Short mmCIF file of C-alpha atoms in Angstrom, two decimals:
data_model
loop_
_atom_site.label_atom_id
_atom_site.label_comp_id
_atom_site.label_asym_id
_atom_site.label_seq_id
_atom_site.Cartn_x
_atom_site.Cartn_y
_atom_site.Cartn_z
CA UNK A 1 -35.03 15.49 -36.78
CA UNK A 2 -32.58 17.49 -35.09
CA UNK A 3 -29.66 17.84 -33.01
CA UNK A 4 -29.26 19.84 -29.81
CA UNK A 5 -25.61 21.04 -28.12
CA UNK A 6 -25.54 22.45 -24.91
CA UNK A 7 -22.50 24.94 -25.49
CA UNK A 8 -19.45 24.59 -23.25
CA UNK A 9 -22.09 22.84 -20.07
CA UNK A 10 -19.61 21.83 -17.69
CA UNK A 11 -17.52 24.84 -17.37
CA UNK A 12 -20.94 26.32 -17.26
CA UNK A 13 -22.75 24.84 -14.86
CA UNK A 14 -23.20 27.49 -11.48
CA UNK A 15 -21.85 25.50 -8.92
CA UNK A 16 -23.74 27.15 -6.30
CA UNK A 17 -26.68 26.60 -7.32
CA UNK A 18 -26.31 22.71 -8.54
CA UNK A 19 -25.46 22.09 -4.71
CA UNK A 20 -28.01 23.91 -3.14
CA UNK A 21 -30.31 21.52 -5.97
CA UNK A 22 -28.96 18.12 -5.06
CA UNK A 23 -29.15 18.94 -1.45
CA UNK A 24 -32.48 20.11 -1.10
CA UNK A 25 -33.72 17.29 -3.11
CA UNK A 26 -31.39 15.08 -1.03
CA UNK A 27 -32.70 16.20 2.06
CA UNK A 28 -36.22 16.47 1.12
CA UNK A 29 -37.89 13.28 3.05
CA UNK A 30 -35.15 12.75 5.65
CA UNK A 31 -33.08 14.49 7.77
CA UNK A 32 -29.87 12.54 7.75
CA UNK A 33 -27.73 10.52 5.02
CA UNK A 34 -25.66 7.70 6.03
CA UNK A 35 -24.99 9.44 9.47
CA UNK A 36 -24.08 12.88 7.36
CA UNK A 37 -26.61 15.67 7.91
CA UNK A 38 -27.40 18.54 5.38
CA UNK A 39 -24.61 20.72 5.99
CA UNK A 40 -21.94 18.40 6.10
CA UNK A 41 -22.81 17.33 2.51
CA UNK A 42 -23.14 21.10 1.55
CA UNK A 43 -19.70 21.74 3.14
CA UNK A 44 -18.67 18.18 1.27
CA UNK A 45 -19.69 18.96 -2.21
CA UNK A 46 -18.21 22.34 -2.16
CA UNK A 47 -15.01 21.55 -0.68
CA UNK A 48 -14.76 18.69 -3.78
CA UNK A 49 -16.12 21.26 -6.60
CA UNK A 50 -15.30 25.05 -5.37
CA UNK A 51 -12.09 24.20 -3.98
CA UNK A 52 -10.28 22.64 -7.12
CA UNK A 53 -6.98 24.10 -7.65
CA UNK A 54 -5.20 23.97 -11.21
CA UNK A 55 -1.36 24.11 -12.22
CA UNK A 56 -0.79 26.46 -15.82
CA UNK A 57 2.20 27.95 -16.88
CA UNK A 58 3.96 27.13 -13.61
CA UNK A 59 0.98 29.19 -11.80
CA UNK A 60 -1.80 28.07 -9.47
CA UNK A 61 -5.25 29.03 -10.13
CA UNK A 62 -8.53 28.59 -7.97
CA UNK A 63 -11.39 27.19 -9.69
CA UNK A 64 -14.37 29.48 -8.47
CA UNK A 65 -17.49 28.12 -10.75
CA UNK A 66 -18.18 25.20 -13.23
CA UNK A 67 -17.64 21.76 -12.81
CA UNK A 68 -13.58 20.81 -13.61
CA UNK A 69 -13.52 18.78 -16.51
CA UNK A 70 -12.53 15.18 -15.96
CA UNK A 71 -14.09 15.55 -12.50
CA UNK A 72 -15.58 12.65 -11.38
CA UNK A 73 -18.28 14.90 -10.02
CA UNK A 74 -19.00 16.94 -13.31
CA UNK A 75 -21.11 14.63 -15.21
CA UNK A 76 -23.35 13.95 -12.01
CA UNK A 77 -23.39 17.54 -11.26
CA UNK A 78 -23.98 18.72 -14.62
CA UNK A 79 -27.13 15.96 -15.24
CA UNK A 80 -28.46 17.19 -11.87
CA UNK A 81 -28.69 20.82 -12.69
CA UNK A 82 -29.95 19.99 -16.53
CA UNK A 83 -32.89 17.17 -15.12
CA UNK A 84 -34.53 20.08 -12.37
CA UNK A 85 -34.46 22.58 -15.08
CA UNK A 86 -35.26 20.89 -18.39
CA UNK A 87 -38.46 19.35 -17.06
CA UNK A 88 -39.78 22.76 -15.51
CA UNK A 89 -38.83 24.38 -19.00
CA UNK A 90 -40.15 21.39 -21.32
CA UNK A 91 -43.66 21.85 -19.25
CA UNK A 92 -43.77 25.69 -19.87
CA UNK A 93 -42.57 25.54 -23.56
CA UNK A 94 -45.51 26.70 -25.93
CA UNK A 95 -47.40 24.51 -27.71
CA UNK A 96 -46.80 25.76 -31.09
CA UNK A 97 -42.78 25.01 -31.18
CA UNK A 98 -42.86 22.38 -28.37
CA UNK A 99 -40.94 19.39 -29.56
CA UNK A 100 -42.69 15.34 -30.07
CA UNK A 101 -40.01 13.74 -28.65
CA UNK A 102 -37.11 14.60 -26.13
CA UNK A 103 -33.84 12.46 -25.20
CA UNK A 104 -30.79 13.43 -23.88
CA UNK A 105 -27.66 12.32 -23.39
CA UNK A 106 -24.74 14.71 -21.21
CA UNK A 107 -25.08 17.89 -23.31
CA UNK A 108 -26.33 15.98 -26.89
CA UNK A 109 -30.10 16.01 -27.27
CA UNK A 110 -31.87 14.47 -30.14
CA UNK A 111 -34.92 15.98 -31.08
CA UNK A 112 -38.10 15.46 -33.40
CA UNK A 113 -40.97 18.30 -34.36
CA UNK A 114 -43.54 18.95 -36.06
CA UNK A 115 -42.53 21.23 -38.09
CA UNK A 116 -38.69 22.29 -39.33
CA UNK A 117 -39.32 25.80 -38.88
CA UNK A 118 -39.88 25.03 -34.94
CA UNK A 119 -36.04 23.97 -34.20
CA UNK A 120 -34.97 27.67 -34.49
CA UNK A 121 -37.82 28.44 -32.07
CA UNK A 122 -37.34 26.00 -29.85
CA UNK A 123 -33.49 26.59 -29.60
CA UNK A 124 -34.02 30.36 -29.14
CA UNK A 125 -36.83 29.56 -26.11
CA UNK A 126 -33.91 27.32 -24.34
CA UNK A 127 -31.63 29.42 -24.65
CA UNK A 128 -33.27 32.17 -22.64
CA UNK A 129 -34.28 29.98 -20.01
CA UNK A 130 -30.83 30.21 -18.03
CA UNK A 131 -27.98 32.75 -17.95
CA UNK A 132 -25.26 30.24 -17.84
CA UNK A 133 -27.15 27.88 -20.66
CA UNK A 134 -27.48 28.35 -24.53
CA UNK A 135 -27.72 25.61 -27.34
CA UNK A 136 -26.66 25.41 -30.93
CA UNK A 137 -28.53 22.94 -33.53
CA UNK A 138 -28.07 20.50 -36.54
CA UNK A 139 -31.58 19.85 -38.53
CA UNK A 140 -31.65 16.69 -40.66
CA UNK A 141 -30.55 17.36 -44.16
CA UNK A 142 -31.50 14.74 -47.29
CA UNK A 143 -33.85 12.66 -44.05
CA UNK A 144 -30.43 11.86 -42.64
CA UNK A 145 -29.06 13.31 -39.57
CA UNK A 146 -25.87 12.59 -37.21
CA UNK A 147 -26.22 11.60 -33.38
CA UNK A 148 -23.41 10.81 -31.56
CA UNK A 149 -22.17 7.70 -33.29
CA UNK A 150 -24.92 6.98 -34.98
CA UNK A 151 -26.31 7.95 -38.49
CA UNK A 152 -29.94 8.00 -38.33
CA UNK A 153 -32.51 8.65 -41.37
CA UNK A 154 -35.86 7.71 -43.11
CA UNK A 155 -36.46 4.37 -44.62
CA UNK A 156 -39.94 3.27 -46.42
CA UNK A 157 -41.45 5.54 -43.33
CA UNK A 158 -39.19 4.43 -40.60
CA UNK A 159 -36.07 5.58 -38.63
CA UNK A 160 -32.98 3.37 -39.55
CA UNK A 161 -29.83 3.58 -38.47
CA UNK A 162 -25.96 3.28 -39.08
CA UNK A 163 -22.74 3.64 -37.93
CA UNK A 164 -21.41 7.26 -38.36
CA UNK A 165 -18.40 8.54 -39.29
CA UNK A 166 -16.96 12.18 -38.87
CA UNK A 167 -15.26 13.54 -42.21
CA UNK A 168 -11.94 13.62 -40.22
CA UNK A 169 -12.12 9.72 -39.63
CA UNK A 170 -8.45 8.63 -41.07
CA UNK A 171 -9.30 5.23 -40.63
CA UNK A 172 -6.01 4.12 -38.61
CA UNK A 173 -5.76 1.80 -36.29
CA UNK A 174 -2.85 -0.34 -34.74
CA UNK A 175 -1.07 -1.97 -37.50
CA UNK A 176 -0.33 -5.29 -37.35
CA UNK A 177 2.76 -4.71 -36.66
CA UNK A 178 2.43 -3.34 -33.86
CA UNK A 179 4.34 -4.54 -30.41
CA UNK A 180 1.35 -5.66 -29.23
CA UNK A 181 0.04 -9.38 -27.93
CA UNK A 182 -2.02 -10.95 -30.70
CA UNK A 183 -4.80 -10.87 -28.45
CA UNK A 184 -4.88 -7.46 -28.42
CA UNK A 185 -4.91 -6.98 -32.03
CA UNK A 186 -8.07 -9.56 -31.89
CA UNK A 187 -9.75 -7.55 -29.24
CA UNK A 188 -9.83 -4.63 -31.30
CA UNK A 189 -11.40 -6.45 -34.42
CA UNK A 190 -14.09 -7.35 -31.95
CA UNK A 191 -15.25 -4.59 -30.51
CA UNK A 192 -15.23 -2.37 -33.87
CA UNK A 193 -17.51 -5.41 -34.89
CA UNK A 194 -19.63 -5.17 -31.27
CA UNK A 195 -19.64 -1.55 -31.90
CA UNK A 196 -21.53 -1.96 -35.92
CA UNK A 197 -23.83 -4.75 -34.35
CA UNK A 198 -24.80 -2.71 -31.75
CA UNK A 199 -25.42 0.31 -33.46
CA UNK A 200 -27.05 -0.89 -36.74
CA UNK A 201 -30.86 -1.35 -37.22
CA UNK A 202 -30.98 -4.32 -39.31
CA UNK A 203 -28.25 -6.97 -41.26
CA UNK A 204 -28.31 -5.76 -44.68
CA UNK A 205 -26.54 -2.44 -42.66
CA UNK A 206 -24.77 -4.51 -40.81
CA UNK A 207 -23.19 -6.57 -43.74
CA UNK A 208 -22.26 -3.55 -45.18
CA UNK A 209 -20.60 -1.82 -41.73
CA UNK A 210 -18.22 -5.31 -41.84
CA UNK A 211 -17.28 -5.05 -45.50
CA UNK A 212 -16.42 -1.59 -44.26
CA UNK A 213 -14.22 -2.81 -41.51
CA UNK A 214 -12.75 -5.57 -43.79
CA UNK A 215 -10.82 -2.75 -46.35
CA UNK A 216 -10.25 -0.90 -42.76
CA UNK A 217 -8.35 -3.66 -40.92
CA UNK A 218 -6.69 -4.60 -44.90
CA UNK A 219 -5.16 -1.15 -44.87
CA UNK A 220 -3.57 -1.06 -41.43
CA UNK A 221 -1.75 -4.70 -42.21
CA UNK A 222 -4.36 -7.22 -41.07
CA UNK A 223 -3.91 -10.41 -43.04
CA UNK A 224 -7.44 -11.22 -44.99
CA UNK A 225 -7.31 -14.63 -43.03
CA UNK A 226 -7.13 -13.45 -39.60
CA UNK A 227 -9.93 -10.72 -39.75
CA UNK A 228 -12.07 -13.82 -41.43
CA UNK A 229 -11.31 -15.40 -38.26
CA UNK A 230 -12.67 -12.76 -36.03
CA UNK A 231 -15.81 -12.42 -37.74
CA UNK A 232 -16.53 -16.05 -37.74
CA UNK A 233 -15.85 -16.07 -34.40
CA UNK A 234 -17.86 -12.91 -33.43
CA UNK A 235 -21.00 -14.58 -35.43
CA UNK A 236 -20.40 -17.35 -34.31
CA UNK A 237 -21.13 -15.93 -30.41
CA UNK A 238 -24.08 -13.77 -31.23
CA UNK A 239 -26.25 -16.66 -33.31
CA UNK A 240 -24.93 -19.97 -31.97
CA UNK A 241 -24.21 -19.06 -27.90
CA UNK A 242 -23.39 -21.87 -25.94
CA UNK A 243 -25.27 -22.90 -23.00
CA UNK A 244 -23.18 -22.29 -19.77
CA UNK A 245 -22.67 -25.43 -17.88
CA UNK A 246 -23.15 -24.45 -14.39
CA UNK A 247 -19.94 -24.87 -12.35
CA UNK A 248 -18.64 -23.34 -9.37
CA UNK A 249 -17.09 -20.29 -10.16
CA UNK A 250 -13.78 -19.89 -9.76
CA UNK A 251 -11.87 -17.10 -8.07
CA UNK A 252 -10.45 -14.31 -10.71
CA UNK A 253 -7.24 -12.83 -10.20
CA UNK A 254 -5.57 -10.08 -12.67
CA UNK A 255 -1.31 -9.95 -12.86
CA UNK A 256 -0.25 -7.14 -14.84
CA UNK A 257 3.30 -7.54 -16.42
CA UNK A 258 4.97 -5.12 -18.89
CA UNK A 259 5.00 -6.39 -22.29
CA UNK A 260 8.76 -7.43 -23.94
CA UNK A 261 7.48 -9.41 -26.28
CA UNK A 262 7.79 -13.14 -26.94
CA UNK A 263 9.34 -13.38 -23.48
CA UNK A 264 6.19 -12.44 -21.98
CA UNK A 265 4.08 -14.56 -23.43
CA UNK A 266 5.98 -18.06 -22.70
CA UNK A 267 5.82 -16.25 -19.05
CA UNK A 268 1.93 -16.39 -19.09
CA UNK A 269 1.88 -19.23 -20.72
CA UNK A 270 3.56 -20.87 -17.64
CA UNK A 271 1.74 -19.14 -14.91
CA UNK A 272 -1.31 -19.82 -16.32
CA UNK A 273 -0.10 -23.53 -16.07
CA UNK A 274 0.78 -23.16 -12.80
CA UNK A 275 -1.82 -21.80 -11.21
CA UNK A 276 -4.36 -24.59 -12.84
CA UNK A 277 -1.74 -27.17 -11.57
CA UNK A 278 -1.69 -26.03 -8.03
CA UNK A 279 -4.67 -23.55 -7.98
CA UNK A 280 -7.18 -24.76 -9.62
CA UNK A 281 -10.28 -22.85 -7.89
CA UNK A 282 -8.65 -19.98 -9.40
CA UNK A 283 -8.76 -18.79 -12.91
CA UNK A 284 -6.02 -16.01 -13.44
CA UNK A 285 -5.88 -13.47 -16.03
CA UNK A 286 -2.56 -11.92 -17.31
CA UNK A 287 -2.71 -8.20 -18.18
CA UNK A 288 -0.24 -6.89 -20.21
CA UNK A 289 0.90 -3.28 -20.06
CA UNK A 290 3.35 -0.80 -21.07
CA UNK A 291 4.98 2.37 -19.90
CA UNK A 292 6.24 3.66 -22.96
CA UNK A 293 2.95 5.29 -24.33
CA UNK A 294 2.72 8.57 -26.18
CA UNK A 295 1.30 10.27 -23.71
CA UNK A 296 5.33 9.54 -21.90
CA UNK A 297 6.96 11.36 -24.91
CA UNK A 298 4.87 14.39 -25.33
CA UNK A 299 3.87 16.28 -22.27
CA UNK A 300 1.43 18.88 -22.82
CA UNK A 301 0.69 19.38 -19.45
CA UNK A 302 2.71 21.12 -16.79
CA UNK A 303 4.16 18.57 -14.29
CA UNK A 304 2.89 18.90 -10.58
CA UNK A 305 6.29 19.26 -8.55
CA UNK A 306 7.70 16.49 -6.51
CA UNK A 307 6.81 17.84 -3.23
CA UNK A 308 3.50 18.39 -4.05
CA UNK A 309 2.48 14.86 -4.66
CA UNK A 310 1.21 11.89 -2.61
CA UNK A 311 1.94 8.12 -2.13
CA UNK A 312 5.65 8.39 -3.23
CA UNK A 313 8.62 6.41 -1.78
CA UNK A 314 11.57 9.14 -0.70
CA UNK A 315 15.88 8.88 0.31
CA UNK A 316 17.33 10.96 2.75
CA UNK A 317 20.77 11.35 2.65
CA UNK A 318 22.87 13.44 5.65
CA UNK A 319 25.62 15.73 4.00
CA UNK A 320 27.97 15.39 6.66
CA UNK A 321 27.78 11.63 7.38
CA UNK A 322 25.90 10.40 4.07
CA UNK A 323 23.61 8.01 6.66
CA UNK A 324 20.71 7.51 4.71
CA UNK A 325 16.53 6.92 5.40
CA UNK A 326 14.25 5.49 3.17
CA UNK A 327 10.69 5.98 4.00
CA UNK A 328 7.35 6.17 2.54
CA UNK A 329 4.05 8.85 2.43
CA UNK A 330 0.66 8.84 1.65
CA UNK A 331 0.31 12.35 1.93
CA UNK A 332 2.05 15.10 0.06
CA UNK A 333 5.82 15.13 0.40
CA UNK A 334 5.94 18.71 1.81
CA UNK A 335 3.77 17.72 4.20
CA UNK A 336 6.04 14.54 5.19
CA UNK A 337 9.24 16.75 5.08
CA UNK A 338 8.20 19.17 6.76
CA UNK A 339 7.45 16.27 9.39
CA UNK A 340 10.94 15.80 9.67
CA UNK A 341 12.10 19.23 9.96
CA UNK A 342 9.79 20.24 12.63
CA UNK A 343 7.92 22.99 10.79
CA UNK A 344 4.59 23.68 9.67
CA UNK A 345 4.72 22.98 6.10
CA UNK A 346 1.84 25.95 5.43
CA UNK A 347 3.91 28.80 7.29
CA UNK A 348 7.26 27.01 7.74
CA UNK A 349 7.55 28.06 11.23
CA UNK A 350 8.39 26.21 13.69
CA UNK A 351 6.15 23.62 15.62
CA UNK A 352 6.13 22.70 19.37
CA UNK A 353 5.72 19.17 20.33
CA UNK A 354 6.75 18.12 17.03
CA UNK A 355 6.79 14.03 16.77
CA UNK A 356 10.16 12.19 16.60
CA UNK A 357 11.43 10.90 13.17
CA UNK A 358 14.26 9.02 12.31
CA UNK A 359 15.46 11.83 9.94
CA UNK A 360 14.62 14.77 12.78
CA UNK A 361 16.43 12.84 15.59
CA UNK A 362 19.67 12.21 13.71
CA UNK A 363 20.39 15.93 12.39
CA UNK A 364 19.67 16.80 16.03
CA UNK A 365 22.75 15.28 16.42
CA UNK A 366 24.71 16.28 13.69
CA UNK A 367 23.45 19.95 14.30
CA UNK A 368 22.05 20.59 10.52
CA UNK A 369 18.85 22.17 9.19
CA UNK A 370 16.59 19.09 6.85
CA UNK A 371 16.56 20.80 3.38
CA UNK A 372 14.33 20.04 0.48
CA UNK A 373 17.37 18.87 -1.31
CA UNK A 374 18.54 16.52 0.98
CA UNK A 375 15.24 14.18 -0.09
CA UNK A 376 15.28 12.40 -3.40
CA UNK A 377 12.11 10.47 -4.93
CA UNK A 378 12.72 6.69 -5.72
CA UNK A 379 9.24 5.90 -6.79
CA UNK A 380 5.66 6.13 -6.38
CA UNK A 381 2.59 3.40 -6.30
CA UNK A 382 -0.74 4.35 -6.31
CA UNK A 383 -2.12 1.22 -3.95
CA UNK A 384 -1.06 1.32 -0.33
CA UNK A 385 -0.07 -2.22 0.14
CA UNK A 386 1.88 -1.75 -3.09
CA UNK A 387 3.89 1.44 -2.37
CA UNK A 388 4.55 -0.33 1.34
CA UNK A 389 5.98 -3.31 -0.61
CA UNK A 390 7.67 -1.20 -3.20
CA UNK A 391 9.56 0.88 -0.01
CA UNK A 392 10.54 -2.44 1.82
CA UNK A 393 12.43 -3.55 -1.53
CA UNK A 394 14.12 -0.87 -1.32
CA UNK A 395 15.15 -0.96 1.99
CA UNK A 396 16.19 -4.65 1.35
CA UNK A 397 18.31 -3.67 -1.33
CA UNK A 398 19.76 -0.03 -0.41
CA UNK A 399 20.02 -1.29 3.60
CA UNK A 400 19.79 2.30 4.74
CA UNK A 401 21.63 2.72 8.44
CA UNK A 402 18.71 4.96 9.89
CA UNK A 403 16.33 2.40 8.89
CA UNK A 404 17.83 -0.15 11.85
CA UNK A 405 15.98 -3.10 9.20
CA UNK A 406 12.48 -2.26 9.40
CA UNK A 407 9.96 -3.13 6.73
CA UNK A 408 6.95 -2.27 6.35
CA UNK A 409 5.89 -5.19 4.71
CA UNK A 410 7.33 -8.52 4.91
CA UNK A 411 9.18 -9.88 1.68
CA UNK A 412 8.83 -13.55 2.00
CA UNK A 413 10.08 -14.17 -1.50
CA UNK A 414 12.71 -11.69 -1.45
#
């Protein structure tokens, strides 16, 4: 057994020549794609993949080959380029190192040969096979080998398998403690014990993955009781399932709310009641979330400026008069300012025939020049409907006097 890596493959793959790939093989029995023909998908995919730009140390930089990571693109891209070539170069590998069995998953590939002595081969003929590509390997040591998230070795002639644990695994999880909705805590007891089920070849491993998880959950506060309770519950699903009685199904709607606590939870309580009082073809779901998060307290990244992002809600306010505009955009706010002072917001020159604004029209008359720092941000939603809602509030509530009352969206509860 053995374990392939392809090193560093998204940052590696040759953007190029992964598009010319997907659209030749696009393109290869028809001659047009949901109205889009073969160079508008060229001039698509590159514009989406060659045309990336990234913010580091307060500096832009131009992404000019390999796939971004965390591109919704890159693992598509990357399993396009690796399926043309891996086939072509499994075909053409020699018979004396060529491997029994090939699977892959992203850039992990599991292997089996004949012989051990053929892994170093093997790795050394895939390796050559592309500039951009090379692989490093992990052979099975003691009949036991790591995959992913799975431990796999020999058993009285047969491939069994367990859950696998890195040497770094500290074993913490959210206490018990934690500020978190009991259901929460439950959730997370079940899916570590999906996870083992799913993963396991047989009970006896099984058994042992939940005694496992039992000193686990012990550790990180998790009365003896209540993990009992999940895994009679979890067995309880997988060996005695209930037979759905076929109903009408109802309609699902999802409210998120922040999470304060016991507060919250008498509040879902109660619109949970009220919606099967007076809704009852609808089954609701309350979400809870928060915003204080690590990820809020330590940023490691560098913070795209104001202007430069989309779907925010902004203020004007006039220095001389202090009238005020409220106002929303889906489109960066340089763009949207830029809007209002009648420039260009790529050359900053002015533009003829520039459209009217409320913000443009009054420091006509006041005889000033829009500045970047007469705009402040008051908030930002990603959904349109939402950020439309979010700016009438505050137009409701701040009553702006170059607004002359006009929503966007009307606020029948408000």
């Amino acid at each position: 057994m053995v374990s392939l890596d392809i090193d560093s493959l998204f940052t590696n793959i040759p953007l190029d020549e992964t598009i010319d790939l997907c659209v030749s093989e696009l393109f290869k029995s028809t001659s047009d794609i949901h109205g889009l023909s073969k160079k508008q998908v060229f001039n698509l995919l590159s514009l989406t993949t060659k045309e990336s730009v990234i913010l580091f140390d307060d500096k832009f930089y131009k992404q000019v080959d390999g796939v971004s990571m965390g591109s919704p693109l890159g693992p598509t891209l990357a399993n396009a380029f690796l399926c043309h070539h891996e086939n072509k170069w499994l075909n053409d590998c020699p018979l004396t190192f060529k491997p029994v069995y090939y699977q892959r998953y992203v850039d992990d590939i599991f292997v089996l040969f004949k012989e051990p002595a053929h892994a170093s081969d093997f790795v050394n003929y895939m390796s050559k096979r592309h500039k951009n590509i090379s692989f490093s390997f992990e052979t099975e040591k003691d009949g036991k080998l790591p995959f992913l998230d799975i431990n796999i070795f020999r058993e009285n002639g047969k491939f069994v398998t367990s859950v696998y644990r890195k040497e770094t695994f500290s074993g913490v999880y959210a206490n018990f403690t934690s500020f978190l909705p009991l259901e929460y805590k439950f959730g997370l007891v079940y899916t570590l014990l999906y996870r083992c089920f799913s993963l396991v070849s047989d009970l006896s491993k099984f058994h042992n993955e939940v005694e496992i998880l039992k000193k686990l959950f012990l550790k990180n506060g998790y009365p003896s009781k209540f993990i009992d309770k999940c895994i009679f519950k979890f067995l309880n699903k997988k060996f005695k399932p209930i037979s759905p009685v076929l109903t009408v199904p109802k309609k699902e709607l999802n409210i998120v709310l922040p999470y304060l606590g016991k507060n919250s939870l008498i509040l879902k309580t109660n619109i949970v009641k009220a919606f099967s009082k007076k809704l009852g073809f609808c089954k609701v779901k309350v979400i809870f979330k928060t915003a204080s998060t690590l990820k809020s307290y330590f940023r490691f990244k560098n913070v795209v400026p104001e202007v430069l992002r989309s779907c925010q809600i902004y203020k004007f306010t006039c220095r001389s008069c202090n009238a005020s505009y409220i106002g929303k955009t889906f489109r960066h706010m340089k763009v949207r300012i830029s809007e209002h002072q009648g420039v260009s917001p790529r050359t900053g020159k002015r533009v003829k025939g520039t459209m009217s604004t409320s913000v443009r029209d009054h420091m006509l008359l006041c005889d000033h020049i829009v500045s970047y720092d007469d705009f402040s941000v008051l908030g930002r939603e990603s959904s349109h409907y939402l950020l439309e809602t979010k700016e009438s509030l505050f137009i409701k509530r701040d009553k702006p006097s170059l607004n002359k009352n006009i929503f966007s969206q009307e606020l029948f509860l408000y």
